[in-house]
Amino acid sequence: MNMHRSFALAICCALCLVAPNNLFAQSTPSSTEDDTEAAQELSLEAELEALEAEVYDTPAPADSALALPSGAPTAASVGAAALQSMNPDISFILSLAGAWFSDEPDMRGGHDPSNFGFNLQGLELAVGSDVGPYFRFDSALVFYQGGVEMEEAYASTLALPAQFQARAGQFKTRFGRLNSTHLHQWNFVTQSLVSAKFLGGEGLRGLGAEVSRLALWVPGTFRWYLAAQNISSGATGRSFAPSSSDIETFSDLTVTARAEEFVELSSNWDLLFGLSYANGVNKTGRDNRTEIYGADTYLKWRPRTEGGRSQVGWQTEFMLRRRQLPGTVLQDFGVSSWVQWTINQRWATAVRGEYISAVDSDPLDPEWNEDRRRAEAQVSFAPSHFSRLRLQYGLDHMPYRAGTSDDEWVQMVLLQAEFSVGAHGAHSY
């Protein structure tokens, strides 16, 4: 019986390879070449199923060749795809930096290289996947030499009506454009000094919920965000409550709002403008609160009409902070502006300037009683999508250190290497 089956299958293959035109001679004529090819494929499938039915003494499925068009997914292929989709997208991003300082630095960012020599800025594990048709899960864990930190772990909706979206969990607050980004997405080795002072060395983030909506009726692309989070002071909420134990009622939650508008000015020019606001307790006294106002712009030029990968982006962020203290209100501000030129798919360069005002008798920064300035310039080389080398020079001016053992002018040279593997984490190329 096995010999007969093998002989029949051999005949089937020979007929397919040697005389395909004869097999398809009875195909239904079509007015177009595509229809003829489709009919030939259907006829071939019908012939094969008929031969298999004769060999194995089983009836061919009725209209089987016509029930599923050529290339349509079968139950087996659908099942395989479903099993594969259960595997999340996983990536690792390693960031290392070598550093040289002319004097004792005052680095405010949590990922900033602050030690002379070699620094591990972080090893990020990013995991994300759709959870059925209605939700998506995303997370980011960062490994340091001293432990592990959960930067983000939240679920987002995928199918709310009227262009609404919601998410809940631990996430970076949408305040400005830079706060919600991760280390490997930065255009510089160091965090923005303005963001580090007002929002925290790890950026503004915490457990909470957020709702957003895309408004299609507004010219361009307009979107707003509204969130409530448990944000405490330190590295993840420097201007707010000292610790999570101080959050006892709904009024102790930090509320943030953001609105942004994206407009195509022309075929080669784009503009994004955003406004942000944060309000939360600071626990320096009964019902004392902190407010932070933010405004940001991003102007981008890319010669789409001419092709090529060269582009120029100009980003500016401004923050104004008002903090209630017993008997007074402290107010300070900062501005950060940078320009990046992406020369081609491998080379890019950028410069950034920052200015931060000072106030007297600031309990968060008692020594910071004069304005501070910092300037930085970098050049980046990306051998591929998944690796990058960056050389950066910085000059930090801290006039309040004059007359002390530390120099008020600090130079820094930083060399960063980033490597990423996995489904995500690739740099823009």
XYZ file of N, CA and C in Angstrom, residues 12-194:
549
model
N 2.031 12.531 -9.406
C 1.475 13.878 -9.186
C 2.533 14.938 -9.379
N 3.717 14.741 -8.769
C 4.794 15.725 -8.873
C 5.286 15.829 -10.314
N 5.386 14.676 -11.001
C 5.855 14.700 -12.386
C 4.900 15.472 -13.274
N 3.611 15.265 -13.053
C 2.623 15.988 -13.856
C 2.722 17.489 -13.619
N 2.975 17.870 -12.365
C 3.053 19.300 -12.042
C 4.275 19.938 -12.680
N 5.417 19.205 -12.701
C 6.664 19.780 -13.181
C 6.807 19.700 -14.695
N 6.347 18.594 -15.292
C 6.607 18.361 -16.705
C 5.525 18.951 -17.593
N 4.265 18.800 -17.201
C 3.189 19.223 -18.097
C 2.175 20.079 -17.390
N 2.599 21.243 -16.834
C 1.634 22.097 -16.145
C 0.582 22.667 -17.078
N 0.945 22.915 -18.338
C -0.048 23.499 -19.256
C -1.196 22.539 -19.528
N -0.894 21.249 -19.564
C -1.956 20.276 -19.787
C -2.894 20.200 -18.600
N -2.308 20.322 -17.401
C -3.158 20.254 -16.206
C -4.134 21.413 -16.166
N -3.695 22.565 -16.660
C -4.527 23.758 -16.547
C -5.331 24.019 -17.810
N -5.355 23.027 -18.705
C -6.033 23.258 -19.982
C -7.508 23.524 -19.814
N -8.091 22.992 -18.737
C -9.530 23.154 -18.533
C -9.851 24.349 -17.643
N -8.861 25.217 -17.356
C -9.126 26.346 -16.472
C -10.094 27.307 -17.131
N -10.881 27.969 -16.306
C -11.858 28.923 -16.810
C -11.158 30.107 -17.436
N -11.450 30.466 -18.657
C -10.764 31.589 -19.309
C -11.075 32.891 -18.588
N -10.078 33.801 -18.598
C -10.241 35.085 -17.929
C -9.857 36.190 -18.877
N -10.424 37.346 -18.654
C -10.140 38.475 -19.528
C -8.822 39.138 -19.212
N -8.222 38.837 -18.046
C -6.949 39.441 -17.653
C -5.951 38.369 -17.332
N -4.683 38.741 -17.381
C -3.607 37.788 -17.095
C -3.620 37.358 -15.647
N -3.938 38.271 -14.710
C -3.974 37.917 -13.282
C -5.049 36.882 -13.007
N -6.224 37.051 -13.624
C -7.304 36.085 -13.412
C -6.902 34.715 -13.943
N -6.185 34.659 -15.075
C -5.740 33.371 -15.630
C -4.797 32.664 -14.684
N -3.836 33.442 -14.106
C -2.891 32.825 -13.169
C -3.608 32.319 -11.924
N -4.575 33.088 -11.418
C -5.317 32.655 -10.241
C -6.097 31.384 -10.525
N -6.704 31.322 -11.725
C -7.464 30.126 -12.070
C -6.550 28.915 -12.201
N -5.341 29.131 -12.732
C -4.391 28.024 -12.832
C -3.985 27.511 -11.465
N -3.780 28.425 -10.511
C -3.413 28.005 -9.161
C -4.532 27.202 -8.515
N -5.778 27.664 -8.683
C -6.910 26.947 -8.106
C -7.047 25.570 -8.731
N -6.850 25.485 -10.064
C -6.957 24.187 -10.734
C -5.863 23.249 -10.263
N -4.652 23.776 -10.064
C -3.557 22.939 -9.582
C -3.868 22.380 -8.197
N -4.380 23.232 -7.312
C -4.729 22.755 -5.981
C -5.806 21.682 -6.050
N -6.782 21.856 -6.948
C -7.848 20.860 -7.071
C -7.296 19.530 -7.558
N -6.375 19.552 -8.537
C -5.774 18.327 -9.050
C -4.970 17.612 -7.971
N -4.203 18.407 -7.208
C -3.394 17.798 -6.149
C -4.266 17.150 -5.086
N -5.332 17.826 -4.679
C -6.206 17.269 -3.649
C -6.925 16.027 -4.164
N -7.275 16.014 -5.458
C -7.931 14.834 -6.017
C -6.994 13.642 -6.044
N -5.727 13.870 -6.430
C -4.754 12.783 -6.434
C -4.478 12.261 -5.036
N -4.351 13.211 -4.054
C -4.139 12.780 -2.676
C -5.325 11.970 -2.168
N -6.539 12.373 -2.567
C -7.723 11.636 -2.121
C -7.715 10.219 -2.672
N -7.268 10.054 -3.938
C -7.196 8.715 -4.514
C -6.133 7.870 -3.832
N -5.008 8.474 -3.521
C -3.921 7.718 -2.889
C -4.310 7.256 -1.499
N -4.890 8.175 -0.708
C -5.212 7.839 0.675
C -6.645 7.360 0.866
N -7.367 7.140 -0.225
C -8.738 6.645 -0.139
C -9.615 7.535 0.724
N -9.405 8.850 0.639
C -10.236 9.787 1.397
C -10.858 10.758 0.428
N -12.114 11.203 0.663
C -12.772 12.119 -0.258
C -12.151 13.505 -0.186
N -12.028 14.136 -1.348
C -11.529 15.507 -1.377
C -12.598 16.440 -0.830
N -12.197 17.496 -0.072
C -13.186 18.447 0.459
C -13.943 19.108 -0.680
N -15.210 19.255 -0.492
C -16.050 19.858 -1.521
C -15.637 21.296 -1.757
N -15.387 21.616 -3.055
C -15.015 22.969 -3.456
C -13.829 23.492 -2.669
N -12.909 22.601 -2.283
C -11.796 23.025 -1.432
C -10.906 24.029 -2.131
N -10.687 23.853 -3.429
C -9.808 24.774 -4.139
C -10.440 26.134 -4.320
N -11.756 26.201 -4.268
C -12.444 27.468 -4.442
C -12.815 28.119 -3.115
N -12.807 27.330 -2.029
C -13.228 27.869 -0.734
C -12.221 28.869 -0.211
N -10.904 28.571 -0.403
C -9.865 29.477 0.069
C -9.028 29.911 -1.117
N -8.911 31.185 -1.386
C -8.069 31.637 -2.482
C -6.613 31.341 -2.188
N -5.820 31.347 -3.256
C -4.402 31.049 -3.093
C -3.761 32.024 -2.127
N -2.987 31.490 -1.142
C -2.306 32.323 -0.167
C -3.132 32.665 1.043
N -4.396 32.263 1.129
C -5.228 32.564 2.289
C -4.745 31.773 3.480
N -4.822 32.330 4.717
C -4.344 31.618 5.896
C -5.218 30.426 6.221
N -4.570 29.341 6.548
C -5.279 28.141 6.991
C -5.400 28.157 8.495
N -6.143 27.182 9.034
C -6.294 27.100 10.485
C -4.943 26.910 11.154
N -4.074 26.109 10.496
C -2.751 25.880 11.084
C -1.922 27.154 11.106
N -1.972 27.914 9.972
C -1.171 29.134 9.918
C -1.701 30.186 10.882
N -3.030 30.284 11.004
C -3.608 31.228 11.962
C -3.210 30.859 13.381
N -3.245 29.572 13.691
C -2.848 29.138 15.022
C -1.391 29.430 15.305
N -0.528 29.203 14.299
C 0.889 29.482 14.491
C 1.131 30.967 14.717
N 0.415 31.809 13.946
C 0.566 33.252 14.130
C 0.091 33.691 15.501
N -0.997 33.079 15.983
C -1.515 33.434 17.305
C -0.520 33.067 18.400
N 0.114 31.885 18.251
C 1.099 31.478 19.242
C 2.303 32.406 19.208
N 2.741 32.800 17.996
C 3.885 33.674 17.902
C 3.581 35.050 18.473
N 2.342 35.537 18.290
C 1.985 36.852 18.799
C 1.954 36.899 20.315
N 1.913 35.737 20.971
C 1.939 35.712 22.429
C 3.334 36.009 22.960
N 4.358 35.939 22.121
C 5.707 36.270 22.547
C 5.890 37.777 22.514
N 6.268 38.410 23.621
C 6.414 39.863 23.630
C 7.665 40.307 22.883
N 7.680 41.572 22.490
C 8.868 42.184 21.917
C 9.829 42.505 23.065
N 11.050 42.037 22.975
C 12.036 42.184 24.051
C 13.304 42.783 23.473
N 13.891 43.726 24.198
C 15.160 44.308 23.775
C 15.993 44.689 24.990
N 17.297 44.682 24.808
C 18.246 45.177 25.794
C 19.014 46.337 25.171
N 19.183 47.423 25.942
C 19.952 48.582 25.484
C 20.989 48.905 26.553
N 22.256 48.771 26.189
C 23.369 49.028 27.104
C 23.971 50.386 26.794
N 24.141 51.225 27.832
C 24.732 52.558 27.675
C 25.914 52.683 28.620
N 27.092 52.890 28.055
C 28.330 53.069 28.807
C 28.913 54.434 28.482
N 29.677 55.013 29.420
C 30.276 56.318 29.177
C 31.594 56.433 29.919
N 32.565 56.992 29.235
C 33.811 57.394 29.863
C 33.782 58.892 30.094
N 34.352 59.369 31.224
C 34.220 60.781 31.580
C 35.535 61.347 32.100
N 35.784 62.609 31.726
C 36.889 63.407 32.265
C 36.331 64.762 32.665
N 36.706 65.250 33.884
C 36.240 66.533 34.394
C 37.449 67.351 34.831
N 37.389 68.653 34.555
C 38.475 69.537 34.979
C 38.419 69.831 36.466
N 37.246 69.649 37.090
C 37.075 69.860 38.523
C 35.873 69.043 38.970
N 35.527 69.163 40.241
C 34.395 68.404 40.774
C 33.110 68.812 40.046
N 32.450 67.868 39.365
C 31.242 68.234 38.613
C 30.016 68.282 39.520
N 28.962 68.904 39.011
C 27.660 68.913 39.676
C 26.636 68.400 38.672
N 26.621 67.086 38.495
C 25.722 66.450 37.527
C 24.390 66.165 38.222
N 23.301 66.568 37.622
C 21.988 66.449 38.254
C 21.159 65.290 37.711
N 21.502 64.762 36.540
C 20.721 63.687 35.945
C 21.047 62.332 36.560
N 20.040 61.495 36.704
C 20.237 60.176 37.283
C 21.083 59.255 36.425
N 21.100 59.482 35.090
C 21.902 58.674 34.176
C 23.205 59.353 33.784
N 23.442 60.561 34.294
C 24.637 61.296 33.894
C 25.898 60.610 34.410
N 26.935 60.499 33.573
C 28.222 60.003 34.076
C 28.842 61.030 35.011
N 28.997 60.683 36.260
C 29.469 61.636 37.269
C 30.821 61.265 37.859
N 31.357 60.097 37.501
C 32.639 59.662 38.030
C 33.709 59.716 36.954
N 34.907 60.112 37.344
C 36.015 60.098 36.400
C 36.300 58.655 35.984
N 36.508 58.442 34.703
C 36.745 57.089 34.210
C 35.495 56.510 33.588
N 35.211 55.266 33.940
C 34.126 54.529 33.291
C 32.846 54.596 34.130
N 31.708 54.717 33.413
C 30.403 54.797 34.062
C 29.408 53.900 33.329
N 28.628 53.147 34.095
C 27.503 52.401 33.547
C 26.263 53.281 33.685
N 25.817 53.838 32.570
C 24.630 54.682 32.619
C 23.359 53.865 32.808
N 23.365 52.639 32.325
C 22.208 51.782 32.538
C 22.125 50.684 31.504
N 21.522 49.593 31.894
C 21.165 48.503 30.988
C 19.654 48.384 31.032
N 18.992 48.797 29.955
C 17.531 48.835 29.931
C 16.964 47.575 29.283
N 16.031 46.956 29.979
C 15.266 45.835 29.441
C 13.876 46.350 29.104
N 13.551 46.372 27.815
C 12.241 46.848 27.363
C 11.420 45.664 26.879
N 10.211 45.532 27.403
C 9.306 44.439 27.046
C 7.955 45.041 26.698
N 7.390 44.651 25.562
C 6.097 45.177 25.160
C 5.374 44.228 24.236
N 4.046 44.277 24.280
C 3.245 43.415 23.415
C 1.788 43.837 23.484
N 1.056 43.589 22.405
C -0.389 43.746 22.437
C -0.995 42.655 23.304
N -2.007 43.016 24.081
C -2.715 42.058 24.927
C -4.117 41.912 24.334
N -4.234 41.079 23.316
C -5.504 40.979 22.630
C -5.742 42.225 21.799
N -6.964 42.407 21.321
C -7.263 43.550 20.455
C -7.560 44.847 21.205
N -7.596 44.814 22.542
C -8.073 45.979 23.285
C -7.011 46.666 24.124
N -5.894 45.982 24.447
C -4.897 46.566 25.323
C -3.487 46.283 24.805
N -2.547 47.099 25.258
C -1.131 46.884 25.002
C -0.370 47.063 26.309
N 0.667 46.238 26.500
C 1.501 46.295 27.697
C 2.907 46.734 27.300
N 3.487 47.675 28.071
C 4.848 48.139 27.856
C 5.549 48.289 29.203
N 6.816 47.983 29.226
C 7.593 48.122 30.462
C 9.041 48.413 30.119
N 9.739 49.020 31.083
C 11.166 49.316 30.948
C 11.806 49.179 32.314
N 12.698 48.209 32.452
C 13.473 48.002 33.672
C 14.910 48.406 33.400
N 15.519 49.129 34.323
C 16.892 49.583 34.161
C 17.756 48.945 35.239
N 18.831 48.301 34.799
C 19.765 47.648 35.704
C 20.974 48.555 35.920
N 21.321 48.759 37.190
C 22.523 49.484 37.562
C 23.460 48.533 38.288
N 24.650 49.028 38.595
C 25.564 48.210 39.367
C 25.035 47.969 40.777
N 24.183 48.879 41.244
C 23.664 48.740 42.600
C 22.279 48.141 42.706
N 21.628 47.809 41.586
C 20.295 47.236 41.683
C 19.506 47.388 40.398
N 18.175 47.275 40.551
C 17.260 47.326 39.421
C 16.195 48.378 39.713
N 15.795 49.113 38.692
C 14.786 50.155 38.836
C 13.703 49.961 37.789
N 12.441 50.062 38.211
C 11.325 49.977 37.281
C 10.983 51.386 36.804
N 11.392 51.695 35.591
C 11.077 53.009 35.044
C 9.624 53.092 34.612
N 9.176 52.095 33.869
C 7.803 52.099 33.382
C 7.248 50.684 33.347
N 5.957 50.570 33.614
C 5.209 49.316 33.461
C 3.735 49.702 33.445
N 3.144 49.736 32.266
C 1.770 50.225 32.160
C 1.041 49.527 31.019
N -0.276 49.631 31.061
C -1.146 49.095 30.017
C -1.884 50.251 29.354
N -2.010 50.176 28.026
C -2.697 51.209 27.256
C -3.869 50.591 26.504
N -4.893 51.380 26.311
C -6.050 50.916 25.540
C -5.766 51.082 24.048
N -6.436 50.253 23.241
C -6.248 50.276 21.795
C -7.531 50.523 21.021
N -8.676 50.453 21.682
C -9.931 50.479 20.921
C -11.001 51.344 21.558
N -10.636 52.422 22.254
C -11.652 53.316 22.796
C -12.265 54.150 21.675
N -13.543 54.499 21.788
C -14.194 55.289 20.732
C -13.764 56.750 20.772
N -14.105 57.482 19.717
C -13.948 58.939 19.629
C -12.503 59.377 19.810
N -11.536 58.565 19.375
C -10.118 58.898 19.411
C -9.572 59.063 20.827
N -10.213 58.449 21.812
C -9.712 58.484 23.180
C -8.707 57.349 23.387
N -7.798 57.566 24.328
C -6.875 56.519 24.755
C -6.592 56.710 26.232
N -6.388 55.596 26.941
C -6.100 55.656 28.370
C -4.962 54.689 28.678
N -4.240 54.979 29.736
C -3.220 54.054 30.218
C -3.139 54.154 31.730
N -2.657 53.064 32.339
C -2.570 53.007 33.798
C -1.368 52.164 34.181
N -0.731 52.554 35.285
C 0.446 51.852 35.763
C 1.524 52.836 36.151
N 2.771 52.404 36.064
C 3.917 53.273 36.315
C 4.405 53.803 34.974
N 4.416 55.127 34.802
C 4.824 55.678 33.518
C 5.437 57.060 33.692
N 6.229 57.438 32.699
C 6.824 58.764 32.649
C 5.748 59.783 32.266
N 5.692 60.863 33.010
C 4.674 61.882 32.780
C 4.944 62.620 31.478
N 3.879 62.912 30.748
C 4.019 63.702 29.523
C 4.069 65.177 29.899
N 5.279 65.618 30.202
C 5.532 67.035 30.496
C 6.677 67.469 29.596
N 6.373 68.345 28.637
C 7.373 68.670 27.638
C 7.577 67.497 26.696
N 8.638 67.567 25.904
C 8.930 66.498 24.956
C 9.980 65.532 25.471
N 10.874 65.966 26.347
C 12.005 65.139 26.741
C 11.713 64.247 27.931
N 10.807 64.653 28.815
C 10.597 63.908 30.054
C 10.117 62.484 29.806
N 9.325 62.257 28.772
C 8.775 60.928 28.517
C 9.717 60.032 27.716
N 10.919 60.517 27.380
C 11.856 59.719 26.604
C 12.811 58.955 27.512
N 13.471 57.950 26.933
C 14.453 57.139 27.658
C 15.868 57.523 27.240
N 16.841 57.018 27.981
C 18.235 57.393 27.802
C 18.697 57.225 26.367
N 18.376 56.108 25.738
C 18.868 55.850 24.385
C 18.189 56.716 23.330
N 17.153 57.475 23.721
C 16.470 58.371 22.790
C 16.984 59.810 22.887
N 17.894 60.072 23.847
C 18.397 61.426 24.022
C 19.356 61.797 22.905
N 19.482 63.100 22.659
C 20.428 63.608 21.672
C 21.758 64.001 22.300
N 21.869 63.840 23.631
C 23.103 64.155 24.335
C 23.393 63.060 25.356
N 24.640 63.011 25.803
C 25.022 62.009 26.803
C 24.343 62.299 28.131
N 24.175 63.572 28.459
C 23.628 63.987 29.741
C 22.171 64.429 29.620
N 21.474 64.356 30.748
C 20.092 64.829 30.798
C 20.068 66.348 30.770
N 18.990 66.911 30.291
C 18.812 68.351 30.335
C 18.896 68.841 31.773
N 19.707 69.864 32.011
C 19.871 70.406 33.358
C 18.579 71.025 33.875
N 17.810 71.648 32.983
C 16.525 72.236 33.375
C 15.570 71.155 33.847
